[in-house]
JSON list of C-alpha atoms and ligand atoms in Angstrom, two decimals:
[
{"chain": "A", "resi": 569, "resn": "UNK", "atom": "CA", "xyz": [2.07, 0.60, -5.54]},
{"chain": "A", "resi": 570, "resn": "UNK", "atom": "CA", "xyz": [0.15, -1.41, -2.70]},
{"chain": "A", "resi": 571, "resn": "UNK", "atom": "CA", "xyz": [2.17, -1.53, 0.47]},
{"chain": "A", "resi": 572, "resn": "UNK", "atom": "CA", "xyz": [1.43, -4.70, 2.77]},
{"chain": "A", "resi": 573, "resn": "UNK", "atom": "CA", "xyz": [2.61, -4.79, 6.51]},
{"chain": "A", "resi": 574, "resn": "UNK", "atom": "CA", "xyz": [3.88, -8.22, 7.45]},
{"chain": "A", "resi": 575, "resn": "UNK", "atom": "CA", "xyz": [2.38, -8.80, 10.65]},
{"chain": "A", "resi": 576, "resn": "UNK", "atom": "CA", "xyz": [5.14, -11.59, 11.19]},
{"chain": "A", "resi": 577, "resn": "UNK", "atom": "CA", "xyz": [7.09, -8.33, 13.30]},
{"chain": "A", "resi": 578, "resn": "UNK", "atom": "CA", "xyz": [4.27, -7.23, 14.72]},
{"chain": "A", "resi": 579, "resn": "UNK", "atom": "CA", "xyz": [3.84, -6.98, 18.30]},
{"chain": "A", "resi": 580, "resn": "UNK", "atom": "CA", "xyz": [2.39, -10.24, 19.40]},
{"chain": "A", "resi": 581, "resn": "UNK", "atom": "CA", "xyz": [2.03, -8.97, 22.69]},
{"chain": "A", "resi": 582, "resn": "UNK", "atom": "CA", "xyz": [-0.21, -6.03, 21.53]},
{"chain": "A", "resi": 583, "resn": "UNK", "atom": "CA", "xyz": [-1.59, -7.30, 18.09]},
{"chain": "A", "resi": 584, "resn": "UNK", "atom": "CA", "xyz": [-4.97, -5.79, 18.10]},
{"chain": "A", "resi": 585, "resn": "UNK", "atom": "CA", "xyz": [-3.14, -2.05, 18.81]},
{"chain": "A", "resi": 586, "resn": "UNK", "atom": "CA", "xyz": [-0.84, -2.83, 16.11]},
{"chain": "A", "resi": 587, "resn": "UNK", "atom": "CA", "xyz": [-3.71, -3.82, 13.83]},
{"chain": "A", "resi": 588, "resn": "UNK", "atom": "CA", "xyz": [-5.56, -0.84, 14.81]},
{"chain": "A", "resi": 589, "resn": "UNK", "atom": "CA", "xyz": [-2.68, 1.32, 13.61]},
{"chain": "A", "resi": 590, "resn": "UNK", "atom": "CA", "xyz": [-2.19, -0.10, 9.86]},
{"chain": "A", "resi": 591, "resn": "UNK", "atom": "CA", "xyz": [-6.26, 0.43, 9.81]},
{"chain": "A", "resi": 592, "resn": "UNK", "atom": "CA", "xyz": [-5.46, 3.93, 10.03]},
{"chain": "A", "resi": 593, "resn": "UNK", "atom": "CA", "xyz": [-2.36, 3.32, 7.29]},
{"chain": "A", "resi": 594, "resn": "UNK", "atom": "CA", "xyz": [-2.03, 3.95, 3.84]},
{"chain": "A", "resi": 595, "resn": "UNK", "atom": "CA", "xyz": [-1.49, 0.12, 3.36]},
{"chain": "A", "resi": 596, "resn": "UNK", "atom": "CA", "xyz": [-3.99, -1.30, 1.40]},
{"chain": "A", "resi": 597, "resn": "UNK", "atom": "CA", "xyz": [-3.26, -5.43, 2.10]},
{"chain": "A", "resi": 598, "resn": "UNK", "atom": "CA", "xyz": [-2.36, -6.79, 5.56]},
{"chain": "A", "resi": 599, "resn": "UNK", "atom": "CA", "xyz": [0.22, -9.76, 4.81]},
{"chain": "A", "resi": 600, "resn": "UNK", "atom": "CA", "xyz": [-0.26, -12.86, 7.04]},
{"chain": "A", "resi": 601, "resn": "UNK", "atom": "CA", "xyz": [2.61, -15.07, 6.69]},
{"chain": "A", "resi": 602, "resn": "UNK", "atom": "CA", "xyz": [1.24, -19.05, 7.21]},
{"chain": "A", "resi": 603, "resn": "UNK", "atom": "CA", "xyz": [4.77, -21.69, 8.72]},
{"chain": "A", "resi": 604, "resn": "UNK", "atom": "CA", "xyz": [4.55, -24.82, 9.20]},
{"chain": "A", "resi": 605, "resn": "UNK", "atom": "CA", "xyz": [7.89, -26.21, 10.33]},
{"chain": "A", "resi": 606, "resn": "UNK", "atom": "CA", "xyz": [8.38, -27.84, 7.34]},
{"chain": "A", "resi": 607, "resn": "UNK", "atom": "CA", "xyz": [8.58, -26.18, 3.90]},
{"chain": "A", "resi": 608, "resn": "UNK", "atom": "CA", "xyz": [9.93, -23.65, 5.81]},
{"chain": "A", "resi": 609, "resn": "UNK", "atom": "CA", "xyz": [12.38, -23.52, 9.43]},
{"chain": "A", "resi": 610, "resn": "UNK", "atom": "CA", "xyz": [9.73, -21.42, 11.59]},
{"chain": "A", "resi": 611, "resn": "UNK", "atom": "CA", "xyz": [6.09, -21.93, 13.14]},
{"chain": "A", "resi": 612, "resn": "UNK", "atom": "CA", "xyz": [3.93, -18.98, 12.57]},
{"chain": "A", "resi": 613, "resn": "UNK", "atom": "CA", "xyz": [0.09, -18.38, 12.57]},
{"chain": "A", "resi": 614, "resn": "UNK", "atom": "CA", "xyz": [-2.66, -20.79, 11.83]},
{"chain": "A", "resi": 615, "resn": "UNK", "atom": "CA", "xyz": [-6.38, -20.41, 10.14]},
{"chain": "A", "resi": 616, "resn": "UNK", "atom": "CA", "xyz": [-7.69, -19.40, 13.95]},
{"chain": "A", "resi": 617, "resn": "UNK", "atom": "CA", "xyz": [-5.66, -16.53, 13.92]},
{"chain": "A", "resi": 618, "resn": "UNK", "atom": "CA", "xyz": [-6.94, -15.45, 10.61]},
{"chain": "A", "resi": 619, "resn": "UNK", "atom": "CA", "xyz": [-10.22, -15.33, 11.30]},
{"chain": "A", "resi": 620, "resn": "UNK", "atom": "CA", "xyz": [-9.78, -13.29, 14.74]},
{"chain": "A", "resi": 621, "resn": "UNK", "atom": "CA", "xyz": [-8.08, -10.65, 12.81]},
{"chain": "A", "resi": 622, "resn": "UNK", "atom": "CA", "xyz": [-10.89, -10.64, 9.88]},
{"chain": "A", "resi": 623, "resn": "UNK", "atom": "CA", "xyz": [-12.77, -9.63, 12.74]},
{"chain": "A", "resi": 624, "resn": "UNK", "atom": "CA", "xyz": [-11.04, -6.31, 13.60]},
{"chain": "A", "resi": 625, "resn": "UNK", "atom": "CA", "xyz": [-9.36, -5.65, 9.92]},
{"chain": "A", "resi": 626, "resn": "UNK", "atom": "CA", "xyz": [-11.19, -4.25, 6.35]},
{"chain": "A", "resi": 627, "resn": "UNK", "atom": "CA", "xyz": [-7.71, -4.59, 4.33]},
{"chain": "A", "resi": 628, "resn": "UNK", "atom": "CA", "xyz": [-7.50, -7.32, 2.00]},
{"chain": "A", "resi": 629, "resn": "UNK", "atom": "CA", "xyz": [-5.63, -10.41, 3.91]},
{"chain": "A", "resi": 630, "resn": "UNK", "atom": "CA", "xyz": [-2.51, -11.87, 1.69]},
{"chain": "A", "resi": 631, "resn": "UNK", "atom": "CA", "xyz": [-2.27, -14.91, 3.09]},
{"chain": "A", "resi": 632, "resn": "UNK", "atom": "CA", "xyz": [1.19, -16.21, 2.04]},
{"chain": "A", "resi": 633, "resn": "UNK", "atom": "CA", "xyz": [1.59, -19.85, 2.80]},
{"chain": "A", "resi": 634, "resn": "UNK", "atom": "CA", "xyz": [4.43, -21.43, 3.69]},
{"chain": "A", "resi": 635, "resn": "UNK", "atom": "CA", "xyz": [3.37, -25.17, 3.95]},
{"chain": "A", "resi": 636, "resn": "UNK", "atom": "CA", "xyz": [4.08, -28.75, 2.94]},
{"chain": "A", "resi": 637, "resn": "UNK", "atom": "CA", "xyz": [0.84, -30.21, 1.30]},
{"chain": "A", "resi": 638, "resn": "UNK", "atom": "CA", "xyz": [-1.03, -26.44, 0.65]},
{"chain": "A", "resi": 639, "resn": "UNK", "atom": "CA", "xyz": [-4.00, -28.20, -0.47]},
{"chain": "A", "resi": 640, "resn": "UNK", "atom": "CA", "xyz": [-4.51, -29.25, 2.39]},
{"chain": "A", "resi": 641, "resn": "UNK", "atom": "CA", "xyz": [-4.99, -26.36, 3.76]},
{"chain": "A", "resi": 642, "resn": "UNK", "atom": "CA", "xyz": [-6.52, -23.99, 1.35]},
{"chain": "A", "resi": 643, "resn": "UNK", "atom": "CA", "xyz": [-10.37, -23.89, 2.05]},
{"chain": "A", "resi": 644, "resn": "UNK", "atom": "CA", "xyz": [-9.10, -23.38, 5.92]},
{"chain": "A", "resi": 645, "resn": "UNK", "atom": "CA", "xyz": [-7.55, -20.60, 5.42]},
{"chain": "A", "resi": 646, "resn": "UNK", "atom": "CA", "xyz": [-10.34, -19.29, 2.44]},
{"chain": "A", "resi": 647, "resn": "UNK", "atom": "CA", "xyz": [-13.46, -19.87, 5.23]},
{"chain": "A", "resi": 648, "resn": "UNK", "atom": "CA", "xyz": [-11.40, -18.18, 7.78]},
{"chain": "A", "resi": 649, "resn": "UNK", "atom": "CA", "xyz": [-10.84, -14.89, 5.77]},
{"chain": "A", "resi": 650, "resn": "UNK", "atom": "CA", "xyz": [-8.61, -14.69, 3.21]},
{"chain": "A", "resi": 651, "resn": "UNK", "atom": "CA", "xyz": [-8.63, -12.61, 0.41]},
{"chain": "A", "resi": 652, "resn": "UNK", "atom": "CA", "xyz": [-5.51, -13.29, -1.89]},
{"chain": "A", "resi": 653, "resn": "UNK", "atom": "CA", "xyz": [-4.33, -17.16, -1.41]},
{"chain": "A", "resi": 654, "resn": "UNK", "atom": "CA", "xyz": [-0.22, -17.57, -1.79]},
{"chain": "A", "resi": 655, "resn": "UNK", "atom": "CA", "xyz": [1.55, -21.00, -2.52]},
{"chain": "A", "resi": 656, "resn": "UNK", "atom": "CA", "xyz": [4.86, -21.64, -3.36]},
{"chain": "A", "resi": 657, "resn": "UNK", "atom": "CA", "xyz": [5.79, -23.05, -6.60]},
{"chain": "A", "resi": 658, "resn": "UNK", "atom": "CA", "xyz": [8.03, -25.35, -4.39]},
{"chain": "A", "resi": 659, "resn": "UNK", "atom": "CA", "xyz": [5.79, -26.63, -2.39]},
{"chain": "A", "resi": 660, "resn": "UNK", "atom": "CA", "xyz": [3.47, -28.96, -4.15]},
{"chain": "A", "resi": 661, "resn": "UNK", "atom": "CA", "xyz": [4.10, -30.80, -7.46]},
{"chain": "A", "resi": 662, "resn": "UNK", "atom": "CA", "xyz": [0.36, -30.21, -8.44]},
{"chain": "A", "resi": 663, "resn": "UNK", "atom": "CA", "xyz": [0.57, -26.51, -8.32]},
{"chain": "A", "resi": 664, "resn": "UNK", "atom": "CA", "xyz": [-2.15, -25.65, -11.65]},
{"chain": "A", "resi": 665, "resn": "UNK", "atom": "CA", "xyz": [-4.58, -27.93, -9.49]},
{"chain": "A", "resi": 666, "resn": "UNK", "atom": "CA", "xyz": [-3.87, -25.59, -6.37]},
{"chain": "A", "resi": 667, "resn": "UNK", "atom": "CA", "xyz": [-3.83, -22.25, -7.94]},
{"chain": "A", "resi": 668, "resn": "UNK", "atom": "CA", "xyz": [-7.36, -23.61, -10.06]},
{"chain": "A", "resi": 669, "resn": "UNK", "atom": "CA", "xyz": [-8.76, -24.67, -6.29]},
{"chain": "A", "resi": 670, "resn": "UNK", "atom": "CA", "xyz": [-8.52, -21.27, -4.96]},
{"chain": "A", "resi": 671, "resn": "UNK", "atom": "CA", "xyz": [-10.12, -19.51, -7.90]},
{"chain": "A", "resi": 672, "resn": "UNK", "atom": "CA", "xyz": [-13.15, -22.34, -7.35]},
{"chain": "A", "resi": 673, "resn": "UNK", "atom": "CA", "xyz": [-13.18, -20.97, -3.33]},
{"chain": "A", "resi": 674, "resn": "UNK", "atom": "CA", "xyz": [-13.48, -17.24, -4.89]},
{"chain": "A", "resi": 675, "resn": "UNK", "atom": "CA", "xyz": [-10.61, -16.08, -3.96]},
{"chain": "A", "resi": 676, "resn": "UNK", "atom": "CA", "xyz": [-7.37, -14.65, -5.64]},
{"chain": "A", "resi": 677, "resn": "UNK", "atom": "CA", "xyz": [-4.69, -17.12, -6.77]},
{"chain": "A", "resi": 678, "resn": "UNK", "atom": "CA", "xyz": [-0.54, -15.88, -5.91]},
{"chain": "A", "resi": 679, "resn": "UNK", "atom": "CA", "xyz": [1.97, -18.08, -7.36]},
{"chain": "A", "resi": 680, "resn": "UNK", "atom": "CA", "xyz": [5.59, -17.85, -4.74]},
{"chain": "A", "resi": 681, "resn": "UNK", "atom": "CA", "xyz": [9.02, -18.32, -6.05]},
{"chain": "A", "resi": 682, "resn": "UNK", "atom": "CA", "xyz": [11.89, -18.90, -4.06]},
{"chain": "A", "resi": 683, "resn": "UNK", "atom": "CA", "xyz": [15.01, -17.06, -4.28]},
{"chain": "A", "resi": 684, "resn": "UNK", "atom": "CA", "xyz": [16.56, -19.85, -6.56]},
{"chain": "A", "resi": 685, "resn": "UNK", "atom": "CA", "xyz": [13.50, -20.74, -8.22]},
{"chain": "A", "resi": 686, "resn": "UNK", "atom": "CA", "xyz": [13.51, -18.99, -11.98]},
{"chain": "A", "resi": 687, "resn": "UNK", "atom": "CA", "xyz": [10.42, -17.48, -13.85]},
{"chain": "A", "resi": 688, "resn": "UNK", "atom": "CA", "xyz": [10.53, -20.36, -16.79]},
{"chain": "A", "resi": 689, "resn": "UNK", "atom": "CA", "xyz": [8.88, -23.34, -14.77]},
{"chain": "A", "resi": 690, "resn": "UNK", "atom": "CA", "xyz": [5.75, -20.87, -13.80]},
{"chain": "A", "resi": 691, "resn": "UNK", "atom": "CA", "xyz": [5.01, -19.88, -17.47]},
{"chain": "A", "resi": 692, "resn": "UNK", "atom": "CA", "xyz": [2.20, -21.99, -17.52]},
{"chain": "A", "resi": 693, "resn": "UNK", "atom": "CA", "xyz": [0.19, -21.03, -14.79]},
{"chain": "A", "resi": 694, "resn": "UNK", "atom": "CA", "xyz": [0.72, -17.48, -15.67]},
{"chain": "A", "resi": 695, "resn": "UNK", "atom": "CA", "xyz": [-2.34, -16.68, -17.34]},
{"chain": "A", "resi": 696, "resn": "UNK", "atom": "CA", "xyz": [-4.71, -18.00, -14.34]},
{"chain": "A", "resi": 697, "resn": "UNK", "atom": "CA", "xyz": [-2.93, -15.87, -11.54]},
{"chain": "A", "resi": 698, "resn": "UNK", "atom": "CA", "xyz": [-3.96, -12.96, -10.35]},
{"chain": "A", "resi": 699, "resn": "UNK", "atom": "CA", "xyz": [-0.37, -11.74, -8.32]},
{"chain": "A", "resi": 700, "resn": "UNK", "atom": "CA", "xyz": [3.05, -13.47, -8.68]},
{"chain": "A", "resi": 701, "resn": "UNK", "atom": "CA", "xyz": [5.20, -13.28, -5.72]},
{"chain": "A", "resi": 702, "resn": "UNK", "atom": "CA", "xyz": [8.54, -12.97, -5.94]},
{"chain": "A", "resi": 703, "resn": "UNK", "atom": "CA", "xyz": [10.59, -13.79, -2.75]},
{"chain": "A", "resi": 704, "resn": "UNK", "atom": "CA", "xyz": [13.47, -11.01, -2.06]},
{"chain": "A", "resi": 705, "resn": "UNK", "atom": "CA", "xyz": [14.73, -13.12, 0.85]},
{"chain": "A", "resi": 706, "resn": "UNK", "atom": "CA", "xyz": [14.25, -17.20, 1.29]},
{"chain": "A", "resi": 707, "resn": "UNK", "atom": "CA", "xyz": [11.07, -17.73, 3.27]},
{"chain": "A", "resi": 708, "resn": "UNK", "atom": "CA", "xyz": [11.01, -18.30, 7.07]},
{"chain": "A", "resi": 709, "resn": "UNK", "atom": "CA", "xyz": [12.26, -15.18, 8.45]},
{"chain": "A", "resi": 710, "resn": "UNK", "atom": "CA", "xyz": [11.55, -11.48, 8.88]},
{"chain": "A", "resi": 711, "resn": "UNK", "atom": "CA", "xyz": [14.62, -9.39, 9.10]},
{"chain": "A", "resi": 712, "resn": "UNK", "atom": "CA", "xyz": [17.00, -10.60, 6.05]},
{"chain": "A", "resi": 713, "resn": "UNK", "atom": "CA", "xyz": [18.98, -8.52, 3.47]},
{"chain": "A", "resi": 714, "resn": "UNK", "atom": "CA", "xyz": [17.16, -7.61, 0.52]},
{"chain": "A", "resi": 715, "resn": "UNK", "atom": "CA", "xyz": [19.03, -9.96, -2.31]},
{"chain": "A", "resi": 716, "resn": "UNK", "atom": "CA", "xyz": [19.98, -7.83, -5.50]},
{"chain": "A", "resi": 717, "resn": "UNK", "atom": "CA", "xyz": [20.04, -10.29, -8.17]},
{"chain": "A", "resi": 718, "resn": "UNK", "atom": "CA", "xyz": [16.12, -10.43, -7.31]},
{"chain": "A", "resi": 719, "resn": "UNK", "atom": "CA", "xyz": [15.47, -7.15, -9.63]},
{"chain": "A", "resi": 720, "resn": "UNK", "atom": "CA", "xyz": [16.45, -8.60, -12.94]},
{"chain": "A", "resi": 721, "resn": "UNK", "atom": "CA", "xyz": [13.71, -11.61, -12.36]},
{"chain": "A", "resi": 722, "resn": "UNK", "atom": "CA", "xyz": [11.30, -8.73, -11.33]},
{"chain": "A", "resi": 723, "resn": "UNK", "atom": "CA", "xyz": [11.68, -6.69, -14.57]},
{"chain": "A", "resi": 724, "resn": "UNK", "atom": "CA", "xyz": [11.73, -10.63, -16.54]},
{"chain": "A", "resi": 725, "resn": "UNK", "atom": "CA", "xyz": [8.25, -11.24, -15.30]},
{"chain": "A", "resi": 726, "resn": "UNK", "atom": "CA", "xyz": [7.00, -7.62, -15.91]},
{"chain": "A", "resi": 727, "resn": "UNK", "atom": "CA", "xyz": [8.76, -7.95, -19.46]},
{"chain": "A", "resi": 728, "resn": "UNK", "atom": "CA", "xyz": [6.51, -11.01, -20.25]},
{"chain": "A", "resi": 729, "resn": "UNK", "atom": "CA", "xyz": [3.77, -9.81, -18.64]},
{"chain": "A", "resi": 730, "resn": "UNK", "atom": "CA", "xyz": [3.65, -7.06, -21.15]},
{"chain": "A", "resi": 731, "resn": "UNK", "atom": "CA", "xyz": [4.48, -9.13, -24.27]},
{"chain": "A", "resi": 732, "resn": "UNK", "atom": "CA", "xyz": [1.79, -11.49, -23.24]},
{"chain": "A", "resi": 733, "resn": "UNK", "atom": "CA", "xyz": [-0.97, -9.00, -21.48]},
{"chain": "A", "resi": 734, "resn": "UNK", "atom": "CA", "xyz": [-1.18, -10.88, -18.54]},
{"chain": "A", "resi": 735, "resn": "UNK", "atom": "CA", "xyz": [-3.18, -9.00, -15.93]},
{"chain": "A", "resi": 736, "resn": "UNK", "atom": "CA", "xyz": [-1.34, -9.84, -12.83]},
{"chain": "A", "resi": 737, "resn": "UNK", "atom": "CA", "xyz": [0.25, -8.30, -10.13]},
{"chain": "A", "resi": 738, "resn": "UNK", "atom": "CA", "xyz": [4.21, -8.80, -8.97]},
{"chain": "A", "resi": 739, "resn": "UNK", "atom": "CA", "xyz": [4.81, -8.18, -5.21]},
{"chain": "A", "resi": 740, "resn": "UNK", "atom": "CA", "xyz": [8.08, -8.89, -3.58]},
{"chain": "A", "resi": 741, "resn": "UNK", "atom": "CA", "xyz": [8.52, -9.79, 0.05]},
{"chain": "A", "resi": 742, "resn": "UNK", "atom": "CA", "xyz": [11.81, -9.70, 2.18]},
{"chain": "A", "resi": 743, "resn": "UNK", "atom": "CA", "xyz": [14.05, -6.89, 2.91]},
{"chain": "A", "resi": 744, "resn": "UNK", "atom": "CA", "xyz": [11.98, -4.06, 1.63]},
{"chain": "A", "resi": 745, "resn": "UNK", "atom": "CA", "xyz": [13.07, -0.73, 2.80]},
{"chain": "A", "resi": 746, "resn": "UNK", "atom": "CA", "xyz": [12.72, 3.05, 1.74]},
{"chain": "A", "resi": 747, "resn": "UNK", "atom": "CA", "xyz": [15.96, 1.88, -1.29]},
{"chain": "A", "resi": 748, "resn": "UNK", "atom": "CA", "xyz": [14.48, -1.61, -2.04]},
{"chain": "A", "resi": 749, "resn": "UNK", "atom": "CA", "xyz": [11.22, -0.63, -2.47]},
{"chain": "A", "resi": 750, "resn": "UNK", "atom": "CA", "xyz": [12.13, 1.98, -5.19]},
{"chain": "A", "resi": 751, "resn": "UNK", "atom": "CA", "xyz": [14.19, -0.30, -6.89]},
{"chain": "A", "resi": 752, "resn": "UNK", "atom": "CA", "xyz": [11.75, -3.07, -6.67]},
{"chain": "A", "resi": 753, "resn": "UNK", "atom": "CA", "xyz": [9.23, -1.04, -8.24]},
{"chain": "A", "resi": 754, "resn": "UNK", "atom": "CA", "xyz": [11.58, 0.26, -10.90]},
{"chain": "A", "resi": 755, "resn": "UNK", "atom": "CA", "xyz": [11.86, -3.17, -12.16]},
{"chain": "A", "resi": 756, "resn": "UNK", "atom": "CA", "xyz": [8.06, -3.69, -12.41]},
{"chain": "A", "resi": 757, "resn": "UNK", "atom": "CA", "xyz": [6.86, -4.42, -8.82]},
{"chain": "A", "resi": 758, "resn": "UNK", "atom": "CA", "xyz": [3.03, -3.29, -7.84]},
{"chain": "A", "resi": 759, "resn": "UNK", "atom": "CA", "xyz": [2.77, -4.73, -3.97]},
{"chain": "A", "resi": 760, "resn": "UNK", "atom": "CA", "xyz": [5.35, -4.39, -1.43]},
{"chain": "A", "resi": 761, "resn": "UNK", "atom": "CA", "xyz": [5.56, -6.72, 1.39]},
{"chain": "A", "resi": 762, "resn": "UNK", "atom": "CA", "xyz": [7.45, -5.11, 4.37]},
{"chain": "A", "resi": 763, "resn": "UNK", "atom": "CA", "xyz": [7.94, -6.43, 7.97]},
{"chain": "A", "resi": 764, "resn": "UNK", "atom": "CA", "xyz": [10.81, -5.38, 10.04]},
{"chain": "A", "resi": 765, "resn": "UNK", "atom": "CA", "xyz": [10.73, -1.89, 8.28]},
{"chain": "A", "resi": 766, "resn": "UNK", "atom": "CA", "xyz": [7.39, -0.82, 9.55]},
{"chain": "A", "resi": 767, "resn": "UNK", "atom": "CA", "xyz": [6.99, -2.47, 12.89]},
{"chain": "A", "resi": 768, "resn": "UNK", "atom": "CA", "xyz": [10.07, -1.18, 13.62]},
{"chain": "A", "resi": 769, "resn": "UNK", "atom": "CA", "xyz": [9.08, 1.82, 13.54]},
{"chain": "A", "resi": 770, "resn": "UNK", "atom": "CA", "xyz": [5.68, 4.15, 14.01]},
{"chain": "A", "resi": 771, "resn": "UNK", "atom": "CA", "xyz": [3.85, 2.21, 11.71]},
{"chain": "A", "resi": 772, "resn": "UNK", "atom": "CA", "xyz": [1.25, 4.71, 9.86]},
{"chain": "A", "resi": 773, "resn": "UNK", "atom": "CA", "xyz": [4.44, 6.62, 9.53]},
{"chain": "A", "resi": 774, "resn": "UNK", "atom": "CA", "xyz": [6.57, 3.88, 8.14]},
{"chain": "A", "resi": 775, "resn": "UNK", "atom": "CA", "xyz": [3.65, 2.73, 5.65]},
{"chain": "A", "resi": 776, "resn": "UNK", "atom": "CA", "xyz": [3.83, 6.86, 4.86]},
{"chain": "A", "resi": 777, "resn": "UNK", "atom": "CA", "xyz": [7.25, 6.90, 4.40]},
{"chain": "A", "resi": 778, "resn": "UNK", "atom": "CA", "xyz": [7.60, 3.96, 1.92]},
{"chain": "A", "resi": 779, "resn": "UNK", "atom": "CA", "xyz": [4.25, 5.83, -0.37]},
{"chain": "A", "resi": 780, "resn": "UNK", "atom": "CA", "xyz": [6.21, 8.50, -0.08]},
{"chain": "A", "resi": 781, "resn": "UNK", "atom": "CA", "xyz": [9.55, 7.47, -1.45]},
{"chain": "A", "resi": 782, "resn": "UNK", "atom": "CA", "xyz": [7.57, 5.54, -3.98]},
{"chain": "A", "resi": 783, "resn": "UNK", "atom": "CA", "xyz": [6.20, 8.41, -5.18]},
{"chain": "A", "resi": 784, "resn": "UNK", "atom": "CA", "xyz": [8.84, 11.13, -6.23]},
{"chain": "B", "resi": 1935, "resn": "LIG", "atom": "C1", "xyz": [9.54, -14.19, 5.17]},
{"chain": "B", "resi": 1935, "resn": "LIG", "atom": "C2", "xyz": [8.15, -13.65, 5.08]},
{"chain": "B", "resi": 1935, "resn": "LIG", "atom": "C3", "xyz": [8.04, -12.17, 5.01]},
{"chain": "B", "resi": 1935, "resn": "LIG", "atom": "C4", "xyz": [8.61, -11.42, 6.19]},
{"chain": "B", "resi": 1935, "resn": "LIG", "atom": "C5", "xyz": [9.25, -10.19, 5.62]},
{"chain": "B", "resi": 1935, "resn": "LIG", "atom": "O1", "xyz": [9.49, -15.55, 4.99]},
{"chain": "B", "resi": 1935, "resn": "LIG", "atom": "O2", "xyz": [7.51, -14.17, 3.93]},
{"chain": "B", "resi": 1935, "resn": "LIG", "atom": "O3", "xyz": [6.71, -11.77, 4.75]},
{"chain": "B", "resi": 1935, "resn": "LIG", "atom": "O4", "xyz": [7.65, -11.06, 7.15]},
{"chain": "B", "resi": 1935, "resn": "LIG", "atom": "O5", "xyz": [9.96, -9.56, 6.62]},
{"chain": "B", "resi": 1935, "resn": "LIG", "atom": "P1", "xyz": [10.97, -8.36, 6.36]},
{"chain": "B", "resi": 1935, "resn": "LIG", "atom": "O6", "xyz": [10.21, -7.26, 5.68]},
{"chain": "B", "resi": 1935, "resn": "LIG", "atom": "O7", "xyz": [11.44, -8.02, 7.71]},
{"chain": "B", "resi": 1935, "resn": "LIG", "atom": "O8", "xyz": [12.07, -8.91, 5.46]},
{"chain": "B", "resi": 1936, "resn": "LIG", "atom": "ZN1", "xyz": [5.54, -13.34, 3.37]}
]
């Protein structure tokens, strides 16, 4: 399983040490959560910040966007160092055209569900994803209880993954801990987004801790 420090709780005062420490990590992706104020109740990092960090971080960059209009903002966030490209089911009624877009900018295409969102209205883009993201919490905040009734959609979309040999990847994001993370990847999740959990926390120890658990 992939673990992917959200660098939402990171130390904004001290990024670049912070950084510095999951380069050393066992994590694999660096999640960069993307708010706008308006799909979502918070203002987090824009396209600028992305490309500082590309400049002192070799983990892959799972952007996660959070925005009104995401095709707007796409090739901004692709030219300033993105690796894996995340929008939100919710967030655009045009989503095949989005998820298409970023595979054209070579990058990998994540389709984001919501909490109340179910797995039937993204069967279609399925086969042109390379990760589905399934939201443990509802977007804006780091922080939040991990919400149960998550697990069964988890192990629905690993379920039809199998019957239909669909290649892509299922991370979760929101309230993963040491217990969440085991159950999440009981039910079929491969990346784990965790925030709060690692930066609060030594973090090379924290990312440790969660391979660990994973592991037994
Ligand atoms: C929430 C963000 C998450 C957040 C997770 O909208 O998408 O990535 O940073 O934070 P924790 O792990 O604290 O729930
Ligand atoms: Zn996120």
């Amino acid at each position: 399983m992939i673990i992917a420090p959200s660098i939402l709780s990171a130390n904004i005062n001290n990024l670049e040490e912070d950084i510095q420490k999951i380069e050393k990590s066992e994590a694999q992706y660096l999640h960069i959560d993307i708010m706008d104020g308006h799909f979502v109740p918070n203002l987090s990092f824009g396209p600028n910040i992305v490309q500082s960090l590309r400049k002192i971080s070799t983990k892959v960059f799972d952007v996660h966007l959070m925005v009104e209009n995401p095709d707007e903002w796409i090739e901004k966030f692709a030219t300033a160092g993105a690796d894996v490209i995340g929008v939100h089911y919710e967030s655009s009624p045009h989503i095949y055209r989005t998820l298409t877009e970023i595979k054209k900018l070579g990058k990998q295409a994540e389709i984001v569900i919501n909490p109340a969102t179910p797995i039937g209205v993204i069967e279609e883009v399925l086969p042109i994803v390379d990760q589905v993201l399934v939201m443990t919490v509802n977007p804006g905040f780091g922080g939040q209880a991990f919400i149960e009734n998550m697990l069964d959609k988890i192990a629905k979309l690993d379920d039809m993954k199998k019957k239909f040999g669909y290649q892509f990847k299922i991370e979760v994001d929101g309230g993963i801990n040491e217990k969440t993370i085991q159950k999440c990847k009981k039910s079929g999740a491969n990346i784990a987004v965790a925030g709060s959990y690692i930066f609060a926390g030594d973090i090379e120890d924290r990312v440790k801790k969660l391979n660990d658990v994973i592991e037994d």
